[in-house]
XYZ file of C-alpha atoms in Angstrom:
527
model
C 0.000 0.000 0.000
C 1.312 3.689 -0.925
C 1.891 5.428 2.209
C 1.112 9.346 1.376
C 2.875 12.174 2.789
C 0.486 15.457 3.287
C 2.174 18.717 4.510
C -0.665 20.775 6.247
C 1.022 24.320 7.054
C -1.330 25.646 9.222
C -1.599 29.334 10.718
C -1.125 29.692 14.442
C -4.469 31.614 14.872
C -7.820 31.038 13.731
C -7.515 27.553 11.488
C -5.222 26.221 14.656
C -7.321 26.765 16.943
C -10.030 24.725 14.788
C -7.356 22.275 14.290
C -7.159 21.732 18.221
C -10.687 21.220 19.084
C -10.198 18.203 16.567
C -7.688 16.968 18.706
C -9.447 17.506 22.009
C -12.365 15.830 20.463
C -10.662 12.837 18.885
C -11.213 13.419 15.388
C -10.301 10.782 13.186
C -7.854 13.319 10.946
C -6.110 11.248 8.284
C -3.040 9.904 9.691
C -1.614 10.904 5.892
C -1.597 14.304 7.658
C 1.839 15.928 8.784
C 0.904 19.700 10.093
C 3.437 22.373 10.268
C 2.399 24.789 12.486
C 3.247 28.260 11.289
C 2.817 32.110 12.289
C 1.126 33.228 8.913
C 0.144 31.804 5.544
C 1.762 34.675 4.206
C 4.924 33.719 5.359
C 5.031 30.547 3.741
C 6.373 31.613 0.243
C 6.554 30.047 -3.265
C 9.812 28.098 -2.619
C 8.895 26.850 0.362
C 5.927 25.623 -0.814
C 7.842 23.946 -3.644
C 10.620 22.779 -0.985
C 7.971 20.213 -0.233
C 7.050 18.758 -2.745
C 10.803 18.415 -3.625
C 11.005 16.665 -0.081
C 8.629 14.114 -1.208
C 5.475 15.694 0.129
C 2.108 14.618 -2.404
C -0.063 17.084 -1.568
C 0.614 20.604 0.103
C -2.404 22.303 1.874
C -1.856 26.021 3.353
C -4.602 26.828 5.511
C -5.115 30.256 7.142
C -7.402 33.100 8.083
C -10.485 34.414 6.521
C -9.813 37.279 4.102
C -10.025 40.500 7.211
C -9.545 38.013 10.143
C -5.352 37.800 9.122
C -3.912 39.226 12.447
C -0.590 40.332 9.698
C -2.850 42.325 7.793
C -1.829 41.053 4.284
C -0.744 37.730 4.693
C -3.989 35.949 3.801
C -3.872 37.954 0.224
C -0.090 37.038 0.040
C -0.976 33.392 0.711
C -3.307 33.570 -1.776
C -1.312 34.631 -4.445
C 1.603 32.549 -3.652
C -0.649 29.803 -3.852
C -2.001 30.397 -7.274
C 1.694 30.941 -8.639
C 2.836 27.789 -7.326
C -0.624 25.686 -8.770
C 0.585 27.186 -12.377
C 3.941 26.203 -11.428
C 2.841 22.387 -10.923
C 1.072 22.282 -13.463
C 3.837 23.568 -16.088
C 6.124 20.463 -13.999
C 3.563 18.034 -14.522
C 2.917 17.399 -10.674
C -0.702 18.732 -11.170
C -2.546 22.271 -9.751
C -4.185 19.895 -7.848
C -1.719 18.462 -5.497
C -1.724 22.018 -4.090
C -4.675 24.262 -1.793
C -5.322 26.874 -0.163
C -8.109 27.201 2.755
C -9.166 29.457 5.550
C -11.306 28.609 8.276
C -12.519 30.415 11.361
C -11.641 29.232 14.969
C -15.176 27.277 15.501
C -15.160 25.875 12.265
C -13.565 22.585 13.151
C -16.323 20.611 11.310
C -15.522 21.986 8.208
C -11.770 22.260 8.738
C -12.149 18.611 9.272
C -14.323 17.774 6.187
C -11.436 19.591 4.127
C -8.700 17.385 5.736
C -10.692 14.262 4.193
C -11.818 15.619 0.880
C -8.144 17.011 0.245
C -6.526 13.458 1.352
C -9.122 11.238 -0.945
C -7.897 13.640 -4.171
C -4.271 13.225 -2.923
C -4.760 9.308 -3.278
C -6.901 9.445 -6.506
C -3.820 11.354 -8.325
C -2.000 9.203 -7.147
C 2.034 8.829 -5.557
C 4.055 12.302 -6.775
C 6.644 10.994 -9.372
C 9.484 13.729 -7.693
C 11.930 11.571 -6.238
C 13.377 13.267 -3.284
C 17.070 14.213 -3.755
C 19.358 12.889 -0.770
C 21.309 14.961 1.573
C 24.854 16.038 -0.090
C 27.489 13.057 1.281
C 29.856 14.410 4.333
C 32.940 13.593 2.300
C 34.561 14.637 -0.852
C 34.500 12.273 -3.814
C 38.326 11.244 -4.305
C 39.766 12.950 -7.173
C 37.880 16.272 -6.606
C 40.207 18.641 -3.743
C 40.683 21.298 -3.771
C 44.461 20.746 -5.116
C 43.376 18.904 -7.917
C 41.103 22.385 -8.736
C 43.821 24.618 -8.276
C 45.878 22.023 -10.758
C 43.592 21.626 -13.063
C 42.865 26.071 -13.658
C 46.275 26.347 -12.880
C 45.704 29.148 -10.995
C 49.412 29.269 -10.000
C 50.008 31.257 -13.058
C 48.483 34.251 -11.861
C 50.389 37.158 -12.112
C 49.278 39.102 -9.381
C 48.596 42.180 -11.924
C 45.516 43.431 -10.816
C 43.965 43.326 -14.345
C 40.639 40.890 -12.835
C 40.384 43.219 -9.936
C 40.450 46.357 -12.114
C 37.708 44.814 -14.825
C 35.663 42.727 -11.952
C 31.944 44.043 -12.184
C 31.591 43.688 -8.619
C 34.813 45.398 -7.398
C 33.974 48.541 -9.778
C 30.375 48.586 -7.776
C 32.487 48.771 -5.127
C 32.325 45.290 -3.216
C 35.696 44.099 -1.259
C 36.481 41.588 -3.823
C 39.039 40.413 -5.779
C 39.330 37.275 -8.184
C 43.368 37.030 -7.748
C 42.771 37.859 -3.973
C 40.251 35.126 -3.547
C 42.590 32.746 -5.388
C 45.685 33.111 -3.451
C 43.171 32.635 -0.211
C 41.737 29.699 -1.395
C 45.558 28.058 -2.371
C 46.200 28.743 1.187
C 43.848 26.325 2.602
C 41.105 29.070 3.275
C 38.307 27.280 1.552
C 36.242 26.958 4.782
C 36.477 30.654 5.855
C 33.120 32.092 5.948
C 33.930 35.056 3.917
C 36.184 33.061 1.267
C 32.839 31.261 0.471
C 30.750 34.301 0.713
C 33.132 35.283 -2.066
C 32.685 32.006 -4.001
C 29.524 32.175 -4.323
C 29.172 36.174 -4.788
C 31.199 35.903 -8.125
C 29.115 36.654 -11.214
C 31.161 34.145 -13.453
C 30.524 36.843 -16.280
C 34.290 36.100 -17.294
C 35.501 39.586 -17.633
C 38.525 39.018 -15.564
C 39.214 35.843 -17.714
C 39.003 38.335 -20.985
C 41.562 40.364 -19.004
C 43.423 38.084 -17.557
C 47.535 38.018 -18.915
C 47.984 34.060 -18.152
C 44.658 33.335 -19.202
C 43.072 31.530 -16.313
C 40.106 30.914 -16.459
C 38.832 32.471 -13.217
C 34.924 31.494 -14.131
C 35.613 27.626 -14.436
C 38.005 27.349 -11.332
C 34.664 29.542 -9.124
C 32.477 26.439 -10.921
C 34.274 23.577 -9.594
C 35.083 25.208 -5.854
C 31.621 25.513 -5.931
C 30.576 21.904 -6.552
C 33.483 21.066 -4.171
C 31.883 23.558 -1.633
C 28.413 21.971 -2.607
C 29.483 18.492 -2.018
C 30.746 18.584 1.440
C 28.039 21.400 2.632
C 25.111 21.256 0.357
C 24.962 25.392 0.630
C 24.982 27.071 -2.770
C 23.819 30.153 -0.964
C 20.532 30.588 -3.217
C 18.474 33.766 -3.681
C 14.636 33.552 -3.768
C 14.616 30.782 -0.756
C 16.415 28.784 -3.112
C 12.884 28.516 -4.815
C 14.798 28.056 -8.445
C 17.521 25.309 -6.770
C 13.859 23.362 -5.918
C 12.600 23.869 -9.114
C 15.412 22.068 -10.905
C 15.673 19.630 -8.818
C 12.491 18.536 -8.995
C 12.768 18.132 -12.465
C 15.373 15.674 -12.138
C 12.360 13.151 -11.559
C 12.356 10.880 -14.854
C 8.696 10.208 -14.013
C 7.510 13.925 -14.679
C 5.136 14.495 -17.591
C 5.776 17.961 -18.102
C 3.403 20.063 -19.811
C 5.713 22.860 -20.492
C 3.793 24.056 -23.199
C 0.319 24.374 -22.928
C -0.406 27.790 -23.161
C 0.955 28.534 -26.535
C -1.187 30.700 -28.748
C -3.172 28.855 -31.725
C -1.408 30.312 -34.104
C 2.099 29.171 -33.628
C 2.496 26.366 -35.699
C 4.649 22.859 -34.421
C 4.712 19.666 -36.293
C 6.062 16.939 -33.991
C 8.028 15.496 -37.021
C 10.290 18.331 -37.629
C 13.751 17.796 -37.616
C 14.058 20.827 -36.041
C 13.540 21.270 -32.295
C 13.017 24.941 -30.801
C 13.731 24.490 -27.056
C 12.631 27.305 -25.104
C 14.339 26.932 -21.257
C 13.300 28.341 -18.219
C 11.496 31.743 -19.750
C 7.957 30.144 -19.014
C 8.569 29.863 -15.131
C 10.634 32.502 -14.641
C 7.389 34.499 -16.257
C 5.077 33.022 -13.322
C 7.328 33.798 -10.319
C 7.873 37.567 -11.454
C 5.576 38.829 -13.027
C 3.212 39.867 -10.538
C 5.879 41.718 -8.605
C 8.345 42.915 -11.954
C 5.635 42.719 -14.469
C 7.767 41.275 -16.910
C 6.823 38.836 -19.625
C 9.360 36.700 -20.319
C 6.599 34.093 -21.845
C 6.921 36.568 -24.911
C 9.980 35.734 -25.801
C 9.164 31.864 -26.054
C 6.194 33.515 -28.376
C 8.010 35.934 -30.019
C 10.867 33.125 -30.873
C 8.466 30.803 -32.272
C 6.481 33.207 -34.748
C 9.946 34.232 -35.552
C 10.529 30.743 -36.730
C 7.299 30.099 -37.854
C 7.655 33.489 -40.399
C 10.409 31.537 -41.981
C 8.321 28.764 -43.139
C 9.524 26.612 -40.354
C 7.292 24.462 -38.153
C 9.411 23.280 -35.149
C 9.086 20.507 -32.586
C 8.287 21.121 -29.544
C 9.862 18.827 -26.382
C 6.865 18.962 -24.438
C 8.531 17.184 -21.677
C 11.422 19.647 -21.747
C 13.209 20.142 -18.474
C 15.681 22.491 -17.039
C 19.163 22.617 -19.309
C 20.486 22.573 -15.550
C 22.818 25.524 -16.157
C 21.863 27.235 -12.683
C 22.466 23.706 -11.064
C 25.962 23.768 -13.358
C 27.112 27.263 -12.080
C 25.958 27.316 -8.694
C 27.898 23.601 -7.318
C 25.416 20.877 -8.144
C 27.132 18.745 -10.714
C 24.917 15.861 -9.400
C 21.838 16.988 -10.230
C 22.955 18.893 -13.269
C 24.133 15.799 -14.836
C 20.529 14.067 -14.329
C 19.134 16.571 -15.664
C 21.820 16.644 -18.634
C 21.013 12.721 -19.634
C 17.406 13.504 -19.281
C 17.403 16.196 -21.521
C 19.676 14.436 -23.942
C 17.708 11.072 -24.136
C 14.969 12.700 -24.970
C 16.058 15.206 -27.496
C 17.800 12.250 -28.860
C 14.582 10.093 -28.796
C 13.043 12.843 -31.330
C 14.840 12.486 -34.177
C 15.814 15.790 -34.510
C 18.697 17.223 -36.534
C 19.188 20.606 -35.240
C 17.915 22.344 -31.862
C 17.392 25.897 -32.144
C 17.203 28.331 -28.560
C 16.772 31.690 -27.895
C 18.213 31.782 -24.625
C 21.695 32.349 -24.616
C 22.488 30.161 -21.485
C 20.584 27.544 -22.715
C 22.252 27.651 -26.094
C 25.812 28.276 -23.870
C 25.039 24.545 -21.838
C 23.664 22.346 -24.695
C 26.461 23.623 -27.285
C 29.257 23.147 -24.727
C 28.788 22.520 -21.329
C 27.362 19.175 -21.914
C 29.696 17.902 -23.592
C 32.552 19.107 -21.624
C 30.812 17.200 -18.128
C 30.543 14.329 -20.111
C 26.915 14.591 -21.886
C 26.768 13.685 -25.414
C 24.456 15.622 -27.252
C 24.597 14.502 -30.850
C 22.458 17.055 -32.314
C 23.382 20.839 -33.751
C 22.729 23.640 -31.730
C 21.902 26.805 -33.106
C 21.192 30.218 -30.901
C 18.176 31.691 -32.768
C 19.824 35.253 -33.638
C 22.554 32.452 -36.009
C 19.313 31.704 -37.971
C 18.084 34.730 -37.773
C 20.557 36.477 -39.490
C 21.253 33.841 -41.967
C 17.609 33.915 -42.950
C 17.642 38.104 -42.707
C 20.603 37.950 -45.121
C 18.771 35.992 -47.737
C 17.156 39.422 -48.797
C 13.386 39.290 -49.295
C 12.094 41.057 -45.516
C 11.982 44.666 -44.507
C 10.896 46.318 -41.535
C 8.679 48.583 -40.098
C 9.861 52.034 -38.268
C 10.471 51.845 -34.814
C 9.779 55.031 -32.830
C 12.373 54.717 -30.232
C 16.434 55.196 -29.668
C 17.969 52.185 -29.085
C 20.798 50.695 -26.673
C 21.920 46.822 -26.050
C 22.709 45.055 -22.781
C 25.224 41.832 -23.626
C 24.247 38.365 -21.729
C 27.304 37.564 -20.677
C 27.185 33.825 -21.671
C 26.562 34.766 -25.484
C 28.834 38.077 -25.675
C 31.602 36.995 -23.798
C 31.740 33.012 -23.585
C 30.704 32.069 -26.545
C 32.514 34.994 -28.380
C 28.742 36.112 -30.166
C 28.966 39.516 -29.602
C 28.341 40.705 -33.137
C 25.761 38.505 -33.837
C 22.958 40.941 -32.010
C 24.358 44.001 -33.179
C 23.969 43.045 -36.618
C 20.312 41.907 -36.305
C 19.720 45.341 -34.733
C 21.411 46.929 -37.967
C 18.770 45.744 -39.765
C 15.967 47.037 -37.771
C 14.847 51.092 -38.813
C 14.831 52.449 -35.039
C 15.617 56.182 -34.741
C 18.898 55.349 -33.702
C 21.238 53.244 -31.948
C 24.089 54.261 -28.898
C 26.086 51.932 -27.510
C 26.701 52.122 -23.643
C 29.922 52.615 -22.030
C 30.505 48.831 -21.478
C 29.215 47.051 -24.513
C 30.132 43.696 -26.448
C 32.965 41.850 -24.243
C 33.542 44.916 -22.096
C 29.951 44.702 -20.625
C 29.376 44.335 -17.718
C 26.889 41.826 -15.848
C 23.361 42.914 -15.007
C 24.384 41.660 -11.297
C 23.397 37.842 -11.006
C 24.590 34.533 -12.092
C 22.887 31.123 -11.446
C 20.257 32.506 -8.639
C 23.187 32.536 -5.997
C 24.931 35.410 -3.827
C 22.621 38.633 -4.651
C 23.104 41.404 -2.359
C 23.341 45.125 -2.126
C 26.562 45.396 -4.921
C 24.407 43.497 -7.086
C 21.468 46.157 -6.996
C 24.079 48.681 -7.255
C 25.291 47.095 -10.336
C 22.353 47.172 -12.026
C 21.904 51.218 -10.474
C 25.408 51.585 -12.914
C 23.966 49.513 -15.605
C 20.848 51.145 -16.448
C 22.394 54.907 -15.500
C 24.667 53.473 -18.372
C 21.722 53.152 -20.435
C 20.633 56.538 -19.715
C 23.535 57.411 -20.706
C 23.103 57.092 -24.218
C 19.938 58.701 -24.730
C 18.087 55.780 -25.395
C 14.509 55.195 -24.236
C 14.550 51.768 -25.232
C 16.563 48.790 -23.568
C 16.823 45.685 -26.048
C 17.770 43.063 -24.231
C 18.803 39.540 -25.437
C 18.499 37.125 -21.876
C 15.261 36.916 -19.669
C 17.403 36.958 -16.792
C 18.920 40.267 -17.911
C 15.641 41.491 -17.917
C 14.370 40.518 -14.516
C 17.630 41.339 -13.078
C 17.301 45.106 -14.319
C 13.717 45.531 -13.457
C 14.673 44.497 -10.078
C 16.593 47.767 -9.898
C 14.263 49.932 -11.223
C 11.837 48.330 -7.767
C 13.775 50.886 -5.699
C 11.355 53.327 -4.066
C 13.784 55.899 -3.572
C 15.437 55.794 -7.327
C 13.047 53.740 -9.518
C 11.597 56.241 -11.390
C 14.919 57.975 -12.505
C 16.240 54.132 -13.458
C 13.331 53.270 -15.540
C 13.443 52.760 -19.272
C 11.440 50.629 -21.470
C 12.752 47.000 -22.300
C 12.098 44.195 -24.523
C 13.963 41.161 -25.980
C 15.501 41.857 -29.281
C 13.480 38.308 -30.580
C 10.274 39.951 -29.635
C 11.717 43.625 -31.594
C 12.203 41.771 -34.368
C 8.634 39.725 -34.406
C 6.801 42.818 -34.181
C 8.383 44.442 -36.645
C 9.859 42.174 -39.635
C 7.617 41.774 -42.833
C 7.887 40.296 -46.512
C 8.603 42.723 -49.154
C-alpha cells in the first residue's frame, strides 16, 4: 500500500485553533496528515511551498485566516497569491494544480476544517504517488579525485600574475564590493576554503568572465569559481541561493524521470509545431521565470518563447516542440550541483535524442551556452546541432526578401554575458539590430565583451553590490539617450527591473525594455 505524505502548514491563529478542538475531540484526521504549524500563511512563500514537494510531500495544503480576520494584515492575500503561482507552477512540472490548496477557516469551524482534511486526502490518493523523487542529503565527504588541489591544478591558478587586471575589470569590485578574483585565489591556495567570507566570495562571483578576458595568463577564473563551488556543494550542500532557493527546488524537482511535463500548454493557436520536424526549438526556463515575477516585476518573459516561435514560424519553419522539456540545468551547473545537473543533462539528452531531430534551435543564450558546450565538456553527449536563434536569424535576414517597419524609439543593447563573452557572439545581435529602422542606436559605455553583468549569475549570492550594479547599468543606459533597452536574456531582464523596484530611485532608473526576438517579431515583414 502507498503510504502518502500530506504537509498541512497551518496558521497559528484562527484555522489552529479549529485544528485543536479536533484533537481535544478525537477526530479521526487522516493519519496521511503531517501539520506544520506556522505564524502566517503569508509567510510561507513560493519556494517553500515547492521545498515540499521536492522533499517528497504529495499534496501541500496552506490553511489560514479568513480574508479580514489575518492578524498580519496582508498575509492571507499574500498566501493567496503565492498559492495560485505555485498551482501554475505544478502544473507547467507536470505534478498537477491539484496536489496544491489553499483554505481558511474560522476558529469554531472545526467541522468543516475537518471535512477539508478528508476531501483534500481522498484527491491526494486518486492522483496518485508524486513521481518527484526526493534528492538525498549532499554526502559528508569529498569524492576522491575532486580537492581542492586537484582544482587549483587543473585552472592552474598558479600562473596568476598578481597584476591586478581581474580586480580592475571585476563588475563587482567597480560597484564597489571588497572583492578580488586574484585575492580570492591566493586565499583559497592557502587552505582558506572553509572561511566564511572566502565562500561568501565564491559564491558572490558573477562568473561573467571579464577578468578571464583580461586576464595576462589566461586563467580561467569562471571555471576554477564552478568547480570550488561543486566542491563547496558536495561537502556542505549550501549554494547560498536567492529567492529561498525557490529556483535550486525547481530544478531539482525536475530531475524526476517520471515527470510528464506540460511545459507548453499555453501557446497561442497560431504558432504552428509539427512533432516530425527535424528541427527542435527548445525554449528553457522563460515560461517559469514568467510566473514567479511577473506579478511583482511585471515582466513577460513568456513573450519571448512567443516571439521566438512566430519568428521561426515566419520563416516557413514548423518546429518541434519537447513537451517534456526540463531544465538545461545551467543554474544547477554554475551554482555547485554537478549531481543533479548531470541528471538533468542525460534527461534532456535522451529525450532530445529520442526525437529524431537534426538541429535544436534556442533563444536563450544560457541555454544555447550549456547544450552547445557545457554538456559535452561534463561528459553529456548531445549529438544534435545547436543553433542560438539570432545564427538563424541572421542567416535567414541575409537571404534578402524582408523589410521592416519604423520603430519610434532610440535604441541601446545590454550583452548576456554567456553569449557576448563566452561564446565569443557579440556581433551577432548588433547586426540583427542593424537591420531594424529604429531612430537610432548608442552603444553604452561597457558594450560587447567589455559589458558588464546585469548583477546575477545562477540565482546565488545577490546582495546590495548586485542592486548597485544594475543602479550603474541602467544609469549606463541613460547614458546614451536611449529610451529603449533591447535586451537579449530573460534573466537580464528581470535582473534590471529588479533595480528599477527601488522606491527611492526607480523612477529615474526606468526605461522601457524588450527582448531583441520579440523587436524583431513585431516588426519584420515580406517585401
Amino acid at each position: 500500500m502507498d503510504n502518502f505524505n500530506i504537509a498541512l502548514f497551518m496558521c497559528n491563529w484562527g484555522p489552529h485553533s479549529a485544528f485543536q478542538t479536533l484533537q481535544d475531540q478525537r477526530a479521526e484526521i487522516p493519519p496521511e496528515i503531517r501539520m506544520i504549524r506556522i505564524p502566517c500563511t503569508g509567510r510561507i512563500s513560493k519556494a517553500l511551498l515547492l521545498k515540499a514537494f521536492e522533499k517528497g510531500a504529495d499534496g501541500v495544503a496552506l490553511v489560514g485566516c479568513d480574508p479580514g480576520t489575518c492578524r498580519y494584515g496582508s498575509g492571507t492575500v499574500t498566501a493567496h497569491d503565492n498559492t495560485a503561482d505555485s498551482r501554475e507552477i505544478l502544473q507547467c512540472l507536470g505534478l498537477g494544480k491539484d496536489r496544491l490548496c489553499w483554505a481558511t477557516f474560522l476558529p469554531d469551524e472545526s467541522d468543516e476544517l475537518l471535512q477539508f482534511l478528508v476531501d483534500f486526502t481522498d484527491q491526494i490518493k486518486r492522483l496518485g504517488k508524486s513521481p518527484v523523487i526526493p534528492v538525498g542529503e549532499a554526502p559528508e565527504e569529498v569524492i576522491s579525485g575532486e580537492s581542492v588541489a586537484d582544482i587549483v591544478s587543473f585552472h592552474n591558478v598558479f600562473a596568476c600574475q598578481d597584476c591586478g587586471k581581474c580586480t580592475s575589470a571585476c563588475s563587482l569590485a567597480v560597484a564597489g564590493k571588497p572583492f578580488s578574483p586574484r585575492a580570492l585565489v591566493t586565499s583559497i591556495i592557502a587552505g582558506d576554503i572553509d572561511s566564511p567570507s572566502v565562500q561568501d566570495n565564491v559564491f558572490a562571483c558573477l562568473t561573467c568572465g571579464l577578468c578571464y578576458d583580461r586576464c595576462p595568463s589566461a586563467i580561467n577564473f569562471p571555471g576554477f569559481i564552478r568547480d570550488i563551488r561543486a566542491f563547496i556543494q558536495k561537502r556542505k550542500g549550501d549554494t547560498h541561493p536567492v529567492h529561498g532557493g525557490f529556483f535550486h527546488s525547481l530544478m531539482r524537482v525536475m530531475t524526476s524521470p517520471g515527470l510528464t511535463a506540460k511545459r507548453w500548454d499555453w501557446l497561442p493557436e497560431d504558432i504552428v509545431i509539427d512533432d516530425e520536424s527535424n528541427v527542435l526549438f527548445w525554449g528553457g526556463c522563460a515560461t517559469y521565470l514568467d510566473i514567479f515575477f511577473r506579478k511583482h516585476l511585471g515582466v513577460k518573459t513568456r513573450d519571448i518563447l512567443v516571439d521566438s516561435l512566430r519568428l521561426i514560424n515566419f520563416f516557413d519553419i514548423q518546429p518541434a516542440l519537447l513537451h517534456d522539456e526540463r531544465c538545461c540545468g545551467h543554474d544547477l551547473l554554475w551554482s555547485g550541483d554537478r549531481d543533479n545537473y548531470k541528471k538533468l543533462g542525460a534527461l534532456n539528452v535522451e529525450m532530445i535524442q529520442d526525437l529524431g531531430v537534426e538541429e535544436v534551435i534556442t533563444a536563450c543564450p544560457e541555454c544555447y551556452r550549456t547544450l552547445s558546450h557545457d554538456y559535452q565538456r561534463q561528459g553529456i553527449e548531445l549529438n544534435v546541432k545547436v543553433t542560438h536563434l539570432y545564427s538563424f536569424l541572421e542567416n535567414e535576414i541575409a537571404k534578402g526578401a524582408v523589410d521592416f517597419k519604423k520603430i519610434d524609439k532610440r535604441l541601446t543593447f545590454q550583452d548576456p554575458c554567456r553569449l557576448s563573452r563566452f561564446e565569443q557572439g557579440a556581433e551577432l545581435p548588433r547586426m540583427l539590430i542593424s537591420h531594424l529602422k529604429a531612430v537610432s542606436f548608442q552603444e553604452m559605455q561597457n558594450s560587447g565583451n567589455s559589458a558588464i553583468c546585469c548583477g546575477n549569475c545562477a540565482w546565488t549570492g545577490c546582495d546590495s553590490f548586485s542592486k548597485t550594479l544594475q543602479v550603474k547599468r541602467l544609469k549606463q543606459a541613460h547614458d546614451t539617450g536611449s529610451n529603449l533597452l533591447v535586451t537579449a536574456c530573460p534573466k537580464c531582464q528581470i535582473h534590471l527591473k529588479c533595480a528599477m523596484e527601488d522606491p527611492f530611485r526607480g523612477e529615474e532608473l526606468e526605461i522601457e525594455m524588450v527582448d531583441l526576438a520579440s523587436l524583431i517579431a513585431r516588426t519584420i515583414y515580406w517585401k
